[in-house]
Every structure is written in structure tokens, then in C-alpha cells.
mmCIF file of C-alpha atoms in Angstrom:
data_model
loop_
_atom_site.group_PDB
_atom_site.id
_atom_site.type_symbol
_atom_site.label_atom_id
_atom_site.label_comp_id
_atom_site.label_asym_id
_atom_site.label_seq_id
_atom_site.Cartn_x
_atom_site.Cartn_y
_atom_site.Cartn_z
ATOM 1 C CA UNK A 21 4.215 13.080 21.349
ATOM 2 C CA UNK A 22 7.325 14.159 19.520
ATOM 3 C CA UNK A 23 7.536 13.124 15.865
ATOM 4 C CA UNK A 24 10.177 10.557 16.763
ATOM 5 C CA UNK A 25 8.028 9.001 19.495
ATOM 6 C CA UNK A 26 4.927 9.103 17.295
ATOM 7 C CA UNK A 27 6.707 7.201 14.499
ATOM 8 C CA UNK A 28 8.202 4.730 16.938
ATOM 9 C CA UNK A 29 4.799 4.004 18.447
ATOM 10 C CA UNK A 30 3.231 3.702 14.961
ATOM 11 C CA UNK A 31 5.941 1.346 13.713
ATOM 12 C CA UNK A 32 5.844 -0.869 16.809
ATOM 13 C CA UNK A 33 2.317 -2.084 16.085
ATOM 14 C CA UNK A 34 2.605 -5.811 15.520
ATOM 15 C CA UNK A 35 0.603 -7.558 12.836
ATOM 16 C CA UNK A 36 0.652 -10.488 10.478
ATOM 17 C CA UNK A 37 0.505 -9.807 6.774
ATOM 18 C CA UNK A 38 -0.811 -12.203 4.167
ATOM 19 C CA UNK A 39 0.987 -15.469 3.760
ATOM 20 C CA UNK A 40 3.012 -16.137 0.638
ATOM 21 C CA UNK A 41 2.129 -19.182 -1.414
ATOM 22 C CA UNK A 42 5.063 -21.539 -1.897
ATOM 23 C CA UNK A 43 4.872 -21.488 -5.688
ATOM 24 C CA UNK A 44 5.224 -17.725 -6.265
ATOM 25 C CA UNK A 45 8.464 -15.868 -7.048
ATOM 26 C CA UNK A 46 10.376 -14.289 -4.192
ATOM 27 C CA UNK A 47 10.993 -10.553 -4.331
ATOM 28 C CA UNK A 48 12.861 -8.638 -1.619
ATOM 29 C CA UNK A 49 13.361 -4.951 -0.901
ATOM 30 C CA UNK A 50 16.753 -3.422 -0.131
ATOM 31 C CA UNK A 51 15.948 -3.859 3.572
ATOM 32 C CA UNK A 52 15.190 -7.572 3.118
ATOM 33 C CA UNK A 53 11.403 -7.391 3.341
ATOM 34 C CA UNK A 54 9.557 -9.834 1.111
ATOM 35 C CA UNK A 55 6.984 -8.318 -1.245
ATOM 36 C CA UNK A 56 4.915 -9.685 -4.127
ATOM 37 C CA UNK A 57 6.308 -7.877 -7.175
ATOM 38 C CA UNK A 58 9.132 -5.848 -8.654
ATOM 39 C CA UNK A 59 6.833 -2.811 -8.599
ATOM 40 C CA UNK A 60 6.287 -3.221 -4.867
ATOM 41 C CA UNK A 61 10.068 -3.302 -4.437
ATOM 42 C CA UNK A 62 10.227 0.027 -6.276
ATOM 43 C CA UNK A 63 7.541 1.535 -4.011
ATOM 44 C CA UNK A 64 8.889 0.110 -0.727
ATOM 45 C CA UNK A 65 12.463 1.166 -1.455
ATOM 46 C CA UNK A 66 11.324 4.680 -2.431
ATOM 47 C CA UNK A 67 9.307 4.965 0.791
ATOM 48 C CA UNK A 68 12.357 3.883 2.784
ATOM 49 C CA UNK A 69 14.673 6.325 0.954
ATOM 50 C CA UNK A 70 12.213 9.143 1.651
ATOM 51 C CA UNK A 71 11.917 8.107 5.319
ATOM 52 C CA UNK A 72 8.182 7.433 5.004
ATOM 53 C CA UNK A 73 7.058 4.919 7.636
ATOM 54 C CA UNK A 74 4.877 2.164 6.213
ATOM 55 C CA UNK A 75 3.325 -1.198 6.973
ATOM 56 C CA UNK A 76 3.254 -3.790 4.203
ATOM 57 C CA UNK A 77 -0.001 -5.730 3.837
ATOM 58 C CA UNK A 78 -1.328 -4.582 7.200
ATOM 59 C CA UNK A 79 -4.697 -6.267 7.917
ATOM 60 C CA UNK A 80 -7.607 -3.848 7.629
ATOM 61 C CA UNK A 81 -11.188 -4.594 8.658
ATOM 62 C CA UNK A 82 -13.825 -3.252 6.268
ATOM 63 C CA UNK A 83 -17.590 -3.572 6.157
ATOM 64 C CA UNK A 84 -19.020 -5.316 3.121
ATOM 65 C CA UNK A 85 -22.805 -5.560 3.079
ATOM 66 C CA UNK A 86 -23.653 -7.400 6.315
ATOM 67 C CA UNK A 87 -20.167 -8.771 6.959
ATOM 68 C CA UNK A 88 -16.828 -7.543 8.160
ATOM 69 C CA UNK A 89 -14.012 -8.632 5.895
ATOM 70 C CA UNK A 90 -10.265 -8.428 6.284
ATOM 71 C CA UNK A 91 -8.163 -7.116 3.439
ATOM 72 C CA UNK A 92 -4.436 -6.441 3.231
ATOM 73 C CA UNK A 93 -3.671 -3.210 1.355
ATOM 74 C CA UNK A 94 -0.263 -3.161 -0.296
ATOM 75 C CA UNK A 95 0.991 -0.351 1.933
ATOM 76 C CA UNK A 96 -0.328 1.789 4.740
ATOM 77 C CA UNK A 97 1.892 4.867 4.825
ATOM 78 C CA UNK A 98 2.250 7.589 7.426
ATOM 79 C CA UNK A 99 2.423 11.238 6.483
ATOM 80 C CA UNK A 100 4.229 12.368 9.610
ATOM 81 C CA UNK A 101 3.703 16.104 9.090
ATOM 82 C CA UNK A 102 -0.068 15.626 8.992
ATOM 83 C CA UNK A 103 -0.024 12.525 11.213
ATOM 84 C CA UNK A 104 -2.360 10.876 8.749
ATOM 85 C CA UNK A 105 -2.370 7.416 7.274
ATOM 86 C CA UNK A 106 -2.775 6.720 3.583
ATOM 87 C CA UNK A 107 -3.525 3.389 1.998
ATOM 88 C CA UNK A 108 -1.399 2.864 -1.118
ATOM 89 C CA UNK A 109 -2.632 0.225 -3.499
ATOM 90 C CA UNK A 110 -0.654 -0.631 -6.593
ATOM 91 C CA UNK A 111 -2.654 -2.248 -9.368
ATOM 92 C CA UNK A 112 -0.045 -3.912 -11.506
ATOM 93 C CA UNK A 113 -1.945 -6.012 -14.022
ATOM 94 C CA UNK A 114 -4.540 -3.634 -15.387
ATOM 95 C CA UNK A 115 -4.399 -5.218 -18.835
ATOM 96 C CA UNK A 116 -6.003 -8.366 -17.371
ATOM 97 C CA UNK A 117 -9.808 -8.063 -17.594
ATOM 98 C CA UNK A 118 -10.321 -10.175 -14.458
ATOM 99 C CA UNK A 119 -7.778 -8.106 -12.509
ATOM 100 C CA UNK A 120 -9.375 -4.849 -13.699
ATOM 101 C CA UNK A 121 -12.793 -6.136 -12.625
ATOM 102 C CA UNK A 122 -11.404 -6.923 -9.161
ATOM 103 C CA UNK A 123 -9.944 -3.404 -9.027
ATOM 104 C CA UNK A 124 -13.396 -1.901 -9.623
ATOM 105 C CA UNK A 125 -14.891 -4.032 -6.833
ATOM 106 C CA UNK A 126 -12.071 -3.142 -4.437
ATOM 107 C CA UNK A 127 -12.381 0.563 -5.245
ATOM 108 C CA UNK A 128 -16.118 0.435 -4.470
ATOM 109 C CA UNK A 129 -15.408 -1.373 -1.185
ATOM 110 C CA UNK A 130 -12.896 1.289 -0.193
ATOM 111 C CA UNK A 131 -15.361 4.081 -0.991
ATOM 112 C CA UNK A 132 -18.109 2.381 1.015
ATOM 113 C CA UNK A 133 -15.710 2.440 3.973
ATOM 114 C CA UNK A 134 -14.683 6.091 3.657
ATOM 115 C CA UNK A 135 -11.471 5.723 1.646
ATOM 116 C CA UNK A 136 -11.254 8.022 -1.369
ATOM 117 C CA UNK A 137 -8.539 8.562 -3.962
ATOM 118 C CA UNK A 138 -6.387 11.537 -3.067
ATOM 119 C CA UNK A 139 -7.914 11.901 0.397
ATOM 120 C CA UNK A 140 -6.671 8.808 2.194
ATOM 121 C CA UNK A 141 -6.244 6.309 -0.642
ATOM 122 C CA UNK A 142 -3.383 6.406 -3.138
ATOM 123 C CA UNK A 143 -3.538 4.266 -6.263
ATOM 124 C CA UNK A 144 -0.904 3.551 -8.867
ATOM 125 C CA UNK A 145 -1.407 1.475 -11.972
ATOM 126 C CA UNK A 146 0.469 -0.316 -14.685
ATOM 127 C CA UNK A 147 0.034 -2.631 -17.622
ATOM 128 C CA UNK A 148 2.576 -4.796 -19.374
ATOM 129 C CA UNK A 149 2.975 -2.049 -22.004
ATOM 130 C CA UNK A 150 3.116 0.802 -19.468
ATOM 131 C CA UNK A 151 4.997 -0.261 -16.314
ATOM 132 C CA UNK A 152 5.233 2.040 -13.333
ATOM 133 C CA UNK A 153 8.512 3.895 -12.964
ATOM 134 C CA UNK A 154 10.424 5.579 -10.172
ATOM 135 C CA UNK A 155 9.409 9.069 -11.312
ATOM 136 C CA UNK A 156 5.722 8.189 -10.865
ATOM 137 C CA UNK A 157 6.376 6.689 -7.432
ATOM 138 C CA UNK A 158 8.370 9.736 -6.312
ATOM 139 C CA UNK A 159 5.577 12.079 -7.473
ATOM 140 C CA UNK A 160 3.054 10.233 -5.319
ATOM 141 C CA UNK A 161 5.394 10.369 -2.331
ATOM 142 C CA UNK A 162 6.165 14.077 -2.773
ATOM 143 C CA UNK A 163 2.520 15.060 -3.298
ATOM 144 C CA UNK A 164 0.916 13.044 -0.517
ATOM 145 C CA UNK A 165 3.412 11.678 1.991
ATOM 146 C CA UNK A 166 6.043 14.354 2.670
#
């Protein structure tokens, strides 16, 4: 397939992301897509500006012990040149002990299912004292997705 047809076919996959609870703030990207945080706006808008196809909270089936579970990674991005998908998870509350503990569990689950940082899993992080910025997002995009 040509690159154009490959992207079109990849983007046309239909799916349902996670539902939004009624009591959470509403955040929207420049293209009008609802996301869960200001940091996800930053990432989604940068992906769009750089013409990186992505799916937001695409359902992914993983094996966990004796069960299959469904998770919704923040972004699944397509590196068109390599025709490879990358999961991009942004961990935005790393100063919360409970959140950090969940990160460790999720990271282990990804590894058990063949997803490794830098290979096919991209992770960005922030705390309230050290928020993510556009320069960091652009570096991830330039190093892995273009």
C-alpha cells in the first residue's frame, strides 16, 4: 500500500474509547477531540501538527495472569516510515504515591505483554513541580515517531 492508503486504512479502524465520567473537567484538543488533561492536549496537538496518526484511548487486550484484560493506553501512534505502532502513555501525577504505584503495575503488565520502553512503548512523566512541556513532547515525537 502507498503511505497515504496505509494511513487511511489505519485511521479508519473504528473503536470506542473509555467513557468520561460526568463529574470530571472537559478538555479539548485544537481538533475538538475530548481528552482527560491539559498535558494530553499538548501531546495530541503536537502529534497533529507533526502529522503523526494516532488513536486516543484505543482498547488494547493484554494478558494478566490467567485473564485477558482490556486497557486504554493514552495514545497509540503510528510511525509511518517504519509502519510501526507505539503506545504512548503519559503519567501525569507521579507525585501521588498511589498513582506511582499504579504506574509500576502498569509498566510490569506492559512488559509481560511484550511492550518495552523505547522499543514500542513511549512514556512521559510529570509532577506538580515539574510539568511536561512542549519541548519534551517534541523530542519524543522527533526521536520515535518521525
